[in-house]
Short mmCIF file of C-alpha atoms in Angstrom, two decimals:
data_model
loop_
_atom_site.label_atom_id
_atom_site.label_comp_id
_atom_site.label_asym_id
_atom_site.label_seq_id
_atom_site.Cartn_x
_atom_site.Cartn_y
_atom_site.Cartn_z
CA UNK A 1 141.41 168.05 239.68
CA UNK A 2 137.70 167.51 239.20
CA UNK A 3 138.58 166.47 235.43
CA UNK A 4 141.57 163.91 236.55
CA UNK A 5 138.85 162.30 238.84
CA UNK A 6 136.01 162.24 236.82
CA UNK A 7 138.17 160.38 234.47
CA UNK A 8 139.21 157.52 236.40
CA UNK A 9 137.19 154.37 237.35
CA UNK A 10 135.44 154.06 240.70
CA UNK A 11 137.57 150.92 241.43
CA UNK A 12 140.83 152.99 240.73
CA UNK A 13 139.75 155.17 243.47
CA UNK A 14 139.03 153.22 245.96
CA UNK A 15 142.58 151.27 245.01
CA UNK A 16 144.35 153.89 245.69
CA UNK A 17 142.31 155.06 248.72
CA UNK A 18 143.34 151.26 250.33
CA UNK A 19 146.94 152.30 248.78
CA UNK A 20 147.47 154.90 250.68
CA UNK A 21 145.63 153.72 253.96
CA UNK A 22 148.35 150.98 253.64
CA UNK A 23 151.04 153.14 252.92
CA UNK A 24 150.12 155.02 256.35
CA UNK A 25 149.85 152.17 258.42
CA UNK A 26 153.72 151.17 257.29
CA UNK A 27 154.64 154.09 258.40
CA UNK A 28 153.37 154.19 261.21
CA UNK A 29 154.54 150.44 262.27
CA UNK A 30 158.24 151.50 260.82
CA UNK A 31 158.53 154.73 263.33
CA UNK A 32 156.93 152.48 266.36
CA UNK A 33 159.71 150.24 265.83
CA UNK A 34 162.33 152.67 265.46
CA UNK A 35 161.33 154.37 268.74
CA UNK A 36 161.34 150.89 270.48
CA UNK A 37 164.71 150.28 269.14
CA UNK A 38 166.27 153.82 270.54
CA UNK A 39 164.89 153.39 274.27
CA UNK A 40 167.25 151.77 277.02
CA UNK A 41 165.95 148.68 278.45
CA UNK A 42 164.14 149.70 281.62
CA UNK A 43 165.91 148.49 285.15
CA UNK A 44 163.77 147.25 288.00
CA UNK A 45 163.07 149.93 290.14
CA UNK A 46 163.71 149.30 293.96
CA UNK A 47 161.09 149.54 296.38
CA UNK A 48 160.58 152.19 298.19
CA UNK A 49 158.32 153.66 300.61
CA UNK A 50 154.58 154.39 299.59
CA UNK A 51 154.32 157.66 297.97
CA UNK A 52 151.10 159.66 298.00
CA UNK A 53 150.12 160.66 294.55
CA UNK A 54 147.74 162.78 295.68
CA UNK A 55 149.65 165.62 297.07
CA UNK A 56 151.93 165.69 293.63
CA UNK A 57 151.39 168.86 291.36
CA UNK A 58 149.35 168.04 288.30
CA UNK A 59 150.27 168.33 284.59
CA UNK A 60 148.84 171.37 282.96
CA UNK A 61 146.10 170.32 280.36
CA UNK A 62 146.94 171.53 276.71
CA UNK A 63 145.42 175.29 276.35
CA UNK A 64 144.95 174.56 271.90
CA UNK A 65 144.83 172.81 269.68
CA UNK A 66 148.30 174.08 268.28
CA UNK A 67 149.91 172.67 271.90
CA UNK A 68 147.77 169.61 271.55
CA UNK A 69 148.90 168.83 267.93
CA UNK A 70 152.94 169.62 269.27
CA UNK A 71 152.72 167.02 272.02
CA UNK A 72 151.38 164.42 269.51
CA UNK A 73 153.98 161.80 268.68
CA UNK A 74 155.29 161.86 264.83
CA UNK A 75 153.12 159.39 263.97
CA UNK A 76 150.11 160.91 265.71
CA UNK A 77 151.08 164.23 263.18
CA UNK A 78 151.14 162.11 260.60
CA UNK A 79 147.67 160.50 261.07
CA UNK A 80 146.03 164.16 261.61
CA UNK A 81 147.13 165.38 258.49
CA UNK A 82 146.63 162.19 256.17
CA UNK A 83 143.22 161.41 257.24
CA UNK A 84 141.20 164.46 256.77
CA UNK A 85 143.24 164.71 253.31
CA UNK A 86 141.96 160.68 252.47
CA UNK A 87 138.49 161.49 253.68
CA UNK A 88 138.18 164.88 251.42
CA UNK A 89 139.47 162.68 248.51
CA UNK A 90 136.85 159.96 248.91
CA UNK A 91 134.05 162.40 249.00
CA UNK A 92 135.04 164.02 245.94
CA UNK A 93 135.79 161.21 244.59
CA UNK A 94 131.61 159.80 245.50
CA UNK A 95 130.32 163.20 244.40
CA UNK A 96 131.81 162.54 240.70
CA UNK A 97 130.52 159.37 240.67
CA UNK A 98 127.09 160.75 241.50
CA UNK A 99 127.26 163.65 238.71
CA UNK A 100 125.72 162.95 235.31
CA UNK A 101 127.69 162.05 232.47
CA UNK A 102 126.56 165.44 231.29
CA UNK A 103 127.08 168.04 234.36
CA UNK A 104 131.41 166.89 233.96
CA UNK A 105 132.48 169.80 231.95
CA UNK A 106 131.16 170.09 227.99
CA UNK A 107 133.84 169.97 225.73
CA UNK A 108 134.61 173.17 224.09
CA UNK A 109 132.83 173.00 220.82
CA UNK A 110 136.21 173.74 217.17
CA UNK A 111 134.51 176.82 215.80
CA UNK A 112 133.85 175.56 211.86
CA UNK A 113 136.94 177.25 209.56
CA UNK A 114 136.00 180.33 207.63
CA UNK A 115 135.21 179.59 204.13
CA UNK A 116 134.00 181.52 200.30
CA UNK A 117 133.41 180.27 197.34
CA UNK A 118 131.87 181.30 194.50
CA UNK A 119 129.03 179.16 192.71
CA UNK A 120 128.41 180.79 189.75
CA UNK A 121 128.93 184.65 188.18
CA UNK A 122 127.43 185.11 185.04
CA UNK A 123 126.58 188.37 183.07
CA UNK A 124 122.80 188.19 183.54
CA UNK A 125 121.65 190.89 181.09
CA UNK A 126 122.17 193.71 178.53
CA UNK A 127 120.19 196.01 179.64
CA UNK A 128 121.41 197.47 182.13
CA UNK A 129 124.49 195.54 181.93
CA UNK A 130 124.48 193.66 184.87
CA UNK A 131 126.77 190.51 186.45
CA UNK A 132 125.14 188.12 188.87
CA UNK A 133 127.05 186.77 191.74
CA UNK A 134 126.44 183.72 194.21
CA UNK A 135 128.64 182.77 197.02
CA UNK A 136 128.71 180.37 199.57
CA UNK A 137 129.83 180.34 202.54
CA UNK A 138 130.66 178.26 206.02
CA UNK A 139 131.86 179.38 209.26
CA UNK A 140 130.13 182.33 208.87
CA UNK A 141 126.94 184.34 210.68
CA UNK A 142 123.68 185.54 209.15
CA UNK A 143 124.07 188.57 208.68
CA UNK A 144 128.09 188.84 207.91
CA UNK A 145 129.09 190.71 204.74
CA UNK A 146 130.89 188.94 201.77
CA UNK A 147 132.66 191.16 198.91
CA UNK A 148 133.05 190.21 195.11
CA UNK A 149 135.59 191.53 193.10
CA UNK A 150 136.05 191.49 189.52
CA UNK A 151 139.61 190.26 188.20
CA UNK A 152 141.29 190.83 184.35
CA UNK A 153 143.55 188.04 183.89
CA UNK A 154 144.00 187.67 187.83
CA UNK A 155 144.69 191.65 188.42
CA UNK A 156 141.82 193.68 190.32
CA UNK A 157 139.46 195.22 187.31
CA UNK A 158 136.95 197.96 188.37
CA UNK A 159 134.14 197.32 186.42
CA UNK A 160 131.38 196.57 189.07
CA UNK A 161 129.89 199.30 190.76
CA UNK A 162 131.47 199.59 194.24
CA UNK A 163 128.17 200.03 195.81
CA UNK A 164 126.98 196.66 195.11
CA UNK A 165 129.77 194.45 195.19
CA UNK A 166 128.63 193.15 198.69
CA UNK A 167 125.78 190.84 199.93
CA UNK A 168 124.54 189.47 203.28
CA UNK A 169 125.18 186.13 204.43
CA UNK A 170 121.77 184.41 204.72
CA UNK A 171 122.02 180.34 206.13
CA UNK A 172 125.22 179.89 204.05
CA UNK A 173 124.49 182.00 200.82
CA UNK A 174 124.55 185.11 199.74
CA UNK A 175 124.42 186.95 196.36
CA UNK A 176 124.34 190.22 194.76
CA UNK A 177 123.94 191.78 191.13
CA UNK A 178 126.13 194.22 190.29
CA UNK A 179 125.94 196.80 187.77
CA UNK A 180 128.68 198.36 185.27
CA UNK A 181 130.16 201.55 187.37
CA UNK A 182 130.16 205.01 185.29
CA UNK A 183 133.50 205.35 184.93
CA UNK A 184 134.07 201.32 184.14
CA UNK A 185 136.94 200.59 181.86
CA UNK A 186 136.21 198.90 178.78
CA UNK A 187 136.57 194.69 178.89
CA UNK A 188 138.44 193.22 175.89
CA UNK A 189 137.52 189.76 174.32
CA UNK A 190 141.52 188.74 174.28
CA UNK A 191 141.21 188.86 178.37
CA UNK A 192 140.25 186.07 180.91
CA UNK A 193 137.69 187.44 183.31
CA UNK A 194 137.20 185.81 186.40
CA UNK A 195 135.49 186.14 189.76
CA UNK A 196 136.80 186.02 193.59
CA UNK A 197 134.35 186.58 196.99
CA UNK A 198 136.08 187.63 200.41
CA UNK A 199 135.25 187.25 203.77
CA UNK A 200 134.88 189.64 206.63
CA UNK A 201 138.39 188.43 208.25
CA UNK A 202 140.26 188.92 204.10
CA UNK A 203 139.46 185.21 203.67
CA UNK A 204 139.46 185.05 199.53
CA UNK A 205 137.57 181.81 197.03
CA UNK A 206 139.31 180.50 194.32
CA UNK A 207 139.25 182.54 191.18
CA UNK A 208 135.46 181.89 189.19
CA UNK A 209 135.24 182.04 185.50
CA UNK A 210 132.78 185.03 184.50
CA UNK A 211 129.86 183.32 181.91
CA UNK A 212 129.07 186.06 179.62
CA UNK A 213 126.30 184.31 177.44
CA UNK A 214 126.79 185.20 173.71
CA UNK A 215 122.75 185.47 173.00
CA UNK A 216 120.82 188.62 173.78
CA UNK A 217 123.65 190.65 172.58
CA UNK A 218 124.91 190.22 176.18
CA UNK A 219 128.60 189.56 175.04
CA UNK A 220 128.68 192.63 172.33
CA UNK A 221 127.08 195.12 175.32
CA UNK A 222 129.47 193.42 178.10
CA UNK A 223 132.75 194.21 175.59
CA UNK A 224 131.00 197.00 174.26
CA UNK A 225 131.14 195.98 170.36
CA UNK A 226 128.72 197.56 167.98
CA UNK A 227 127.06 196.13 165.09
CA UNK A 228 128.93 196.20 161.73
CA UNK A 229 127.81 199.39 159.79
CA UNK A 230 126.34 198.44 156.22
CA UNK A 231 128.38 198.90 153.17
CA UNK A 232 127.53 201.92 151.22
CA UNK A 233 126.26 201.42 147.73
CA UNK A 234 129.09 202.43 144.97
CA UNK A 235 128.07 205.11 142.55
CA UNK A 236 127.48 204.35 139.58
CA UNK A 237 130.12 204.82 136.35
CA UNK A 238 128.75 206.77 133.95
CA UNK A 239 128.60 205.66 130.26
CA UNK A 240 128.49 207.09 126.59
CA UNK A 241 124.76 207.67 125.26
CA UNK A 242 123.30 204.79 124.25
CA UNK A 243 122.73 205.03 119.98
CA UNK A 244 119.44 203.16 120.36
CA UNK A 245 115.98 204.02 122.04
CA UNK A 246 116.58 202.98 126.06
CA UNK A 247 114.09 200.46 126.64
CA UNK A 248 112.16 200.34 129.60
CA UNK A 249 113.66 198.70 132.31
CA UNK A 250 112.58 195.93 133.79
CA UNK A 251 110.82 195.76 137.58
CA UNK A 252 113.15 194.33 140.25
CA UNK A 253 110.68 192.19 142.66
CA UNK A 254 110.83 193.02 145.66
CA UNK A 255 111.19 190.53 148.16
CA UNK A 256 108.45 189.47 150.46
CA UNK A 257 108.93 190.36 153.97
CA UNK A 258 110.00 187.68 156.21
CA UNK A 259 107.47 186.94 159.09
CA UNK A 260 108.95 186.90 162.77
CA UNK A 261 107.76 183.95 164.81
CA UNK A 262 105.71 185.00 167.17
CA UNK A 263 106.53 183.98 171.49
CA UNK A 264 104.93 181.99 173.06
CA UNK A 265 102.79 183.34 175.72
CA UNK A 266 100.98 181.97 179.24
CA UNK A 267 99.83 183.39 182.69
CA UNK A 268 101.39 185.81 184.14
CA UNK A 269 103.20 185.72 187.71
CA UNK A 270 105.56 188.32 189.69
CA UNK A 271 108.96 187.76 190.17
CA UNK A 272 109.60 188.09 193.91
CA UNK A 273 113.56 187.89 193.99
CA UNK A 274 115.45 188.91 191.25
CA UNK A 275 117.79 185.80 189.70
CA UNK A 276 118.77 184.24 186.95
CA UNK A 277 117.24 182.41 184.03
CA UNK A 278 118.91 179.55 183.09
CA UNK A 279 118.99 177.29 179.62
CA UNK A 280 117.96 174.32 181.22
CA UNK A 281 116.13 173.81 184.91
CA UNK A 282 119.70 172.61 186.56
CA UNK A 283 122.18 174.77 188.16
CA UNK A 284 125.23 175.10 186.15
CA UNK A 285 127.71 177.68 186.12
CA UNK A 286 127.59 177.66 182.02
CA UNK A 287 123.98 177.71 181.98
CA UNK A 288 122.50 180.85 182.50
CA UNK A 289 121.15 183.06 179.50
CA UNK A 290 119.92 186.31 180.93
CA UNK A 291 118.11 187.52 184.45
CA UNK A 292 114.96 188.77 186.24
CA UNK A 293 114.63 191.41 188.45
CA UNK A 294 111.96 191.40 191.83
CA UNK A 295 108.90 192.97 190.71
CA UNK A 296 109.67 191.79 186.64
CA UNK A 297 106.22 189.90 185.68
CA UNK A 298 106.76 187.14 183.27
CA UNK A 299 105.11 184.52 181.10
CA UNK A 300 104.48 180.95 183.02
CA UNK A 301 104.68 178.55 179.30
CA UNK A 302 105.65 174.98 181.27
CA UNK A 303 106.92 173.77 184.60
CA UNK A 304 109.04 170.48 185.15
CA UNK A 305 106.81 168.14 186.63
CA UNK A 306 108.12 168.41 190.25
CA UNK A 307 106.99 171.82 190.18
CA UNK A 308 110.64 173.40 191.17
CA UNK A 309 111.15 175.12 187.97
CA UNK A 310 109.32 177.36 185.25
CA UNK A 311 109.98 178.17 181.45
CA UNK A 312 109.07 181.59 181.13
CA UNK A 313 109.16 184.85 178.48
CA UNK A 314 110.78 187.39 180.29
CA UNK A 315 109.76 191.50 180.09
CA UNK A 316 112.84 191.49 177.16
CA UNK A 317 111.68 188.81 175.69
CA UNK A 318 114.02 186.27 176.66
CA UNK A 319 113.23 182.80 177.16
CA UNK A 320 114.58 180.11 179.97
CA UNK A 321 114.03 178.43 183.11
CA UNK A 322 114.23 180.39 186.48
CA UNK A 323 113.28 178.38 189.52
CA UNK A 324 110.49 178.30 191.33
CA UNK A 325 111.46 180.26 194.86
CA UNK A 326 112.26 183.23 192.86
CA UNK A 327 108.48 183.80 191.19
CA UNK A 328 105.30 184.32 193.35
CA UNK A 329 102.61 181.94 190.92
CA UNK A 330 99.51 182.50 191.18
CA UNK A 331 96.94 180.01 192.27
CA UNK A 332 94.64 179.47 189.57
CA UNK A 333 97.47 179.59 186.84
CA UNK A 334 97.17 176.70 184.28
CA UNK A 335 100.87 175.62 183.39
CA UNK A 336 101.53 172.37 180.98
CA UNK A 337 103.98 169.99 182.14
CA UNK A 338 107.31 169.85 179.69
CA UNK A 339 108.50 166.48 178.77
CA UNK A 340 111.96 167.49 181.19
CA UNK A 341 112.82 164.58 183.22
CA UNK A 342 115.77 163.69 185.95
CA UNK A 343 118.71 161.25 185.29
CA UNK A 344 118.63 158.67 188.04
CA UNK A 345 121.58 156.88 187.05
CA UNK A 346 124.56 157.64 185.48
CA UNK A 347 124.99 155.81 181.51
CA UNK A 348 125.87 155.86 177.92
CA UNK A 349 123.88 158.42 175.05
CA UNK A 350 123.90 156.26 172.13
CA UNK A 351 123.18 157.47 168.69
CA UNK A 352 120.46 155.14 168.12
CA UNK A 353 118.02 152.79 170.80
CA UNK A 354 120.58 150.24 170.75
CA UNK A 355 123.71 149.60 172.84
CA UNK A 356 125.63 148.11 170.36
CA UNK A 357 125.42 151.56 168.46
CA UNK A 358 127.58 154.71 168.68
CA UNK A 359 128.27 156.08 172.15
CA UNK A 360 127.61 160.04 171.21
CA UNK A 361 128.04 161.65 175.15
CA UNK A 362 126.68 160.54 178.40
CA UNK A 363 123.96 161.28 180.75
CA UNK A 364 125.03 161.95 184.81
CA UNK A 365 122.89 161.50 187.63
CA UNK A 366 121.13 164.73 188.85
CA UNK A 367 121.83 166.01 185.44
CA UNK A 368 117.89 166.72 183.23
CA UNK A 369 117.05 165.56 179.93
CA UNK A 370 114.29 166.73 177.15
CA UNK A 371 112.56 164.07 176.16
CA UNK A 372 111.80 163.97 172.48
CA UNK A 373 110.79 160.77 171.63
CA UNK A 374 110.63 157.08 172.47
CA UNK A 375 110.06 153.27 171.04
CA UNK A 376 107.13 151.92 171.01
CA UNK A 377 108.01 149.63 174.11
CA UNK A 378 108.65 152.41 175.61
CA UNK A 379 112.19 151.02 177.10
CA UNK A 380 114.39 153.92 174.91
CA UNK A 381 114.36 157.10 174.96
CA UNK A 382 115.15 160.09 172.89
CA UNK A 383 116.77 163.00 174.84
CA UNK A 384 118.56 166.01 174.61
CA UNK A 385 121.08 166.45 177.54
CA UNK A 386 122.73 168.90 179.20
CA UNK A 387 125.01 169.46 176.73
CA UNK A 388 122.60 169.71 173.69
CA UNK A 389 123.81 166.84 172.32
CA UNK A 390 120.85 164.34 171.03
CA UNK A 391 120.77 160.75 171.49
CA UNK A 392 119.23 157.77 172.94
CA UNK A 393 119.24 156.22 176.74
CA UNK A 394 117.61 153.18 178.49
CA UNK A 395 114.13 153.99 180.42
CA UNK A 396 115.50 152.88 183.38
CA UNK A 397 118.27 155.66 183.74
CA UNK A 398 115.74 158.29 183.94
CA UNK A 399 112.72 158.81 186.58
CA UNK A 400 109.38 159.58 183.86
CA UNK A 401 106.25 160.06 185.69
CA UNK A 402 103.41 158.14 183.96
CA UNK A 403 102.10 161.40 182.66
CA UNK A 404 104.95 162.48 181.06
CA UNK A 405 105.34 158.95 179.30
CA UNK A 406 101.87 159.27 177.72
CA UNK A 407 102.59 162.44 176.28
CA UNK A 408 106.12 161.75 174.60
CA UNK A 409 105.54 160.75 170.66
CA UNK A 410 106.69 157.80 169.54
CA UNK A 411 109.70 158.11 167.12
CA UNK A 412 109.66 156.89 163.47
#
């Protein structure tokens, strides 16, 4: 009632307060009339002698209000019952009008639909084979448990380790790192490997491809291919006796041993969550190249110039970008700045500083670019995106901080 009321306009209620007082009073007038028309005209009454009124019996005076209310006429009944009812409806009716806007009943807030989906799952590392997973999530609490399960061309494949194929939902993320199980069955190359999360209530994600990065010997450890066996040397044929003195034969040279470059080193910091390391500093699903574990210490060798990520040399000596929330840096640790920039705008990659030349790829916004070069008027410049693919884009599609424009060479 208080809902139907609060809805309606104060004019409205008063209307139909007047309504109804009207309605009454009709009534009323229509039963007065009818009564009139049903007595019998009264006759003149002949005189008589003076009566004496006061030694007549009384009427009894009503004992309740139940007798009162019976010896009311129907329109008297009618007026009882309507006007209390009209007055209960016009307070109501002022006390809504009074409430704030707020106090009228909130609206029951849609809860937000359940659902999963996987970001990215990538095999992270050789050694010990490991698969990083990252879901996320919406409808759901922190602190509700999401599942990952490994699929061989769409059919349930138990490689993971089934005691760390869950994670805790943390502000609409969660992600775990999974290890190969003891008794895991052995991937083939042939197969399509993919990636599903589930929610408390069974709700599943699309299927995710798996990455499994083909550097680090990450792909020959994942399938679990070893290295080609060297060809044995063939004996040798023996031959009749040479007739002649054997001359002495002549020294093979030996060839000189190859140097390995040597890493590149810088500061050390901890790693403080255990993540991945990525090819480039942007979050791509086909970019990661191996992993670090909390507690890992790595090599700090550049930082984009925002700060948010950092190359580093990992304990296995691998090489990429991991982002900054994952490391703890320490505060006197001298990083350079790489020549890594953002793409502001989205645009051709030409093959040369000229738009009338080749279009090679493009360049997206939100996407980063290496810069390798520019022109001397500094309105081109040569990149490598996101794709490796090398080419040339117009200044203005990319955001270069002054520093970082210094420092690029200037291209032949």
């Amino acid at each position: 009632m208080q809902d139907l009321l609060s809805q309606l306009d104060m004019p409205i209620i008063i209307g139909l307060i007047v309504a109804i007082s009207l309605i009454l009073v009709v009534v009323i007038l229509f039963v007065r009339r009818a009564r009139a028309r049903q007595a019998p005209p009264a006759e003149q009454a002949p005189l008589s002698e003076p009566i004496d009124y006061t030694s007549l019996p009384l009427d009894d005076e009503p004992a309740g209000w139940r007798e009162r209310f019976a010896r009311l006429s129907t329109a008297g009944k009618i007026l009882s019952i309507l006007v209390p009812v009209l007055a209960l409806l016009g307070i109501l009716a002022l006390i809504l009008t009074l409430l704030p806007p707020g106090e009228q009943g909130a609206a029951v807030p849609t809860p937000e639909p359940v659902t999963v989906r996987v970001r990215d799952a990538a095999v992270i590392r050789a050694e010990p084979l490991t698969i990083n997973v990252t879901i996320e999530t919406s409808g759901l609490a922190n602190g509700s448990v999401v599942t990952a399960e490994l699929l061989e061309d769409g059919e349930p494949f138990p490689w993971m380790n089934p005691e760390q194929t869950s994670a805790t939902v943390r502000n609409n993320r969660a992600e775990l790192q999974a290890q190969r199980a003891p008794d895991a069955p052995t991937p083939s190359a042939d197969r399509r490997y993919t990636v599903v999360a589930r929610a408390p209530d069974g709700t599943a994600s699309a299927p995710t491809e798996l990455i499994i990065p083909s550097i680090n010997l990450i792909a020959d450890a994942f399938f679990e291919r070893s290295a080609a066996a060297p060809t044995g040397t063939p004996a040798a044929i023996a031959t009749s006796a040479p007739t002649t003195a054997p001359t002495a034969p002549a020294s093979t040279p030996t060839a000189a041993p190859t140097s390995t470059p040597e890493l590149p080193t810088g500061p050390a910091a901890s790693v403080s969550n255990g993540g991945n390391v990525r090819k480039q500093p942007i979050r791509l699903a086909d970019n990661v190249v191996a992993g670090v574990n909390a507690g890992e210490t790595v090599q700090l060798l550049s930082r984009t110039p925002n700060g948010e990520w950092y190359r580093v040399r990992t304990v296995r000596d691998e090489i990429g970008w991991v982002a900054v929330s994952l490391l703890r840096i320490p505060a006197d640790a001298q990083v350079p700045v790489a020549p890594v920039v953002t793409v502001f705008g989205n645009g051709p990659l030409y093959e040369r500083a000229a738009a009338t030349s080749t279009e090679l790829d493009r360049v997206n916004q939100g996407e980063v670019v290496e810069l390798t070069g520019r022109t001397a008027a500094g309105d081109w410049y040569a990149v490598v995106n996101v794709r490796d693919i090398a080419g040339w884009v117009p200044a203005n599609l990319l955001g270069i901080p002054a520093e970082i424009a210094a420092s690029v060479p200037v291209a032949e």
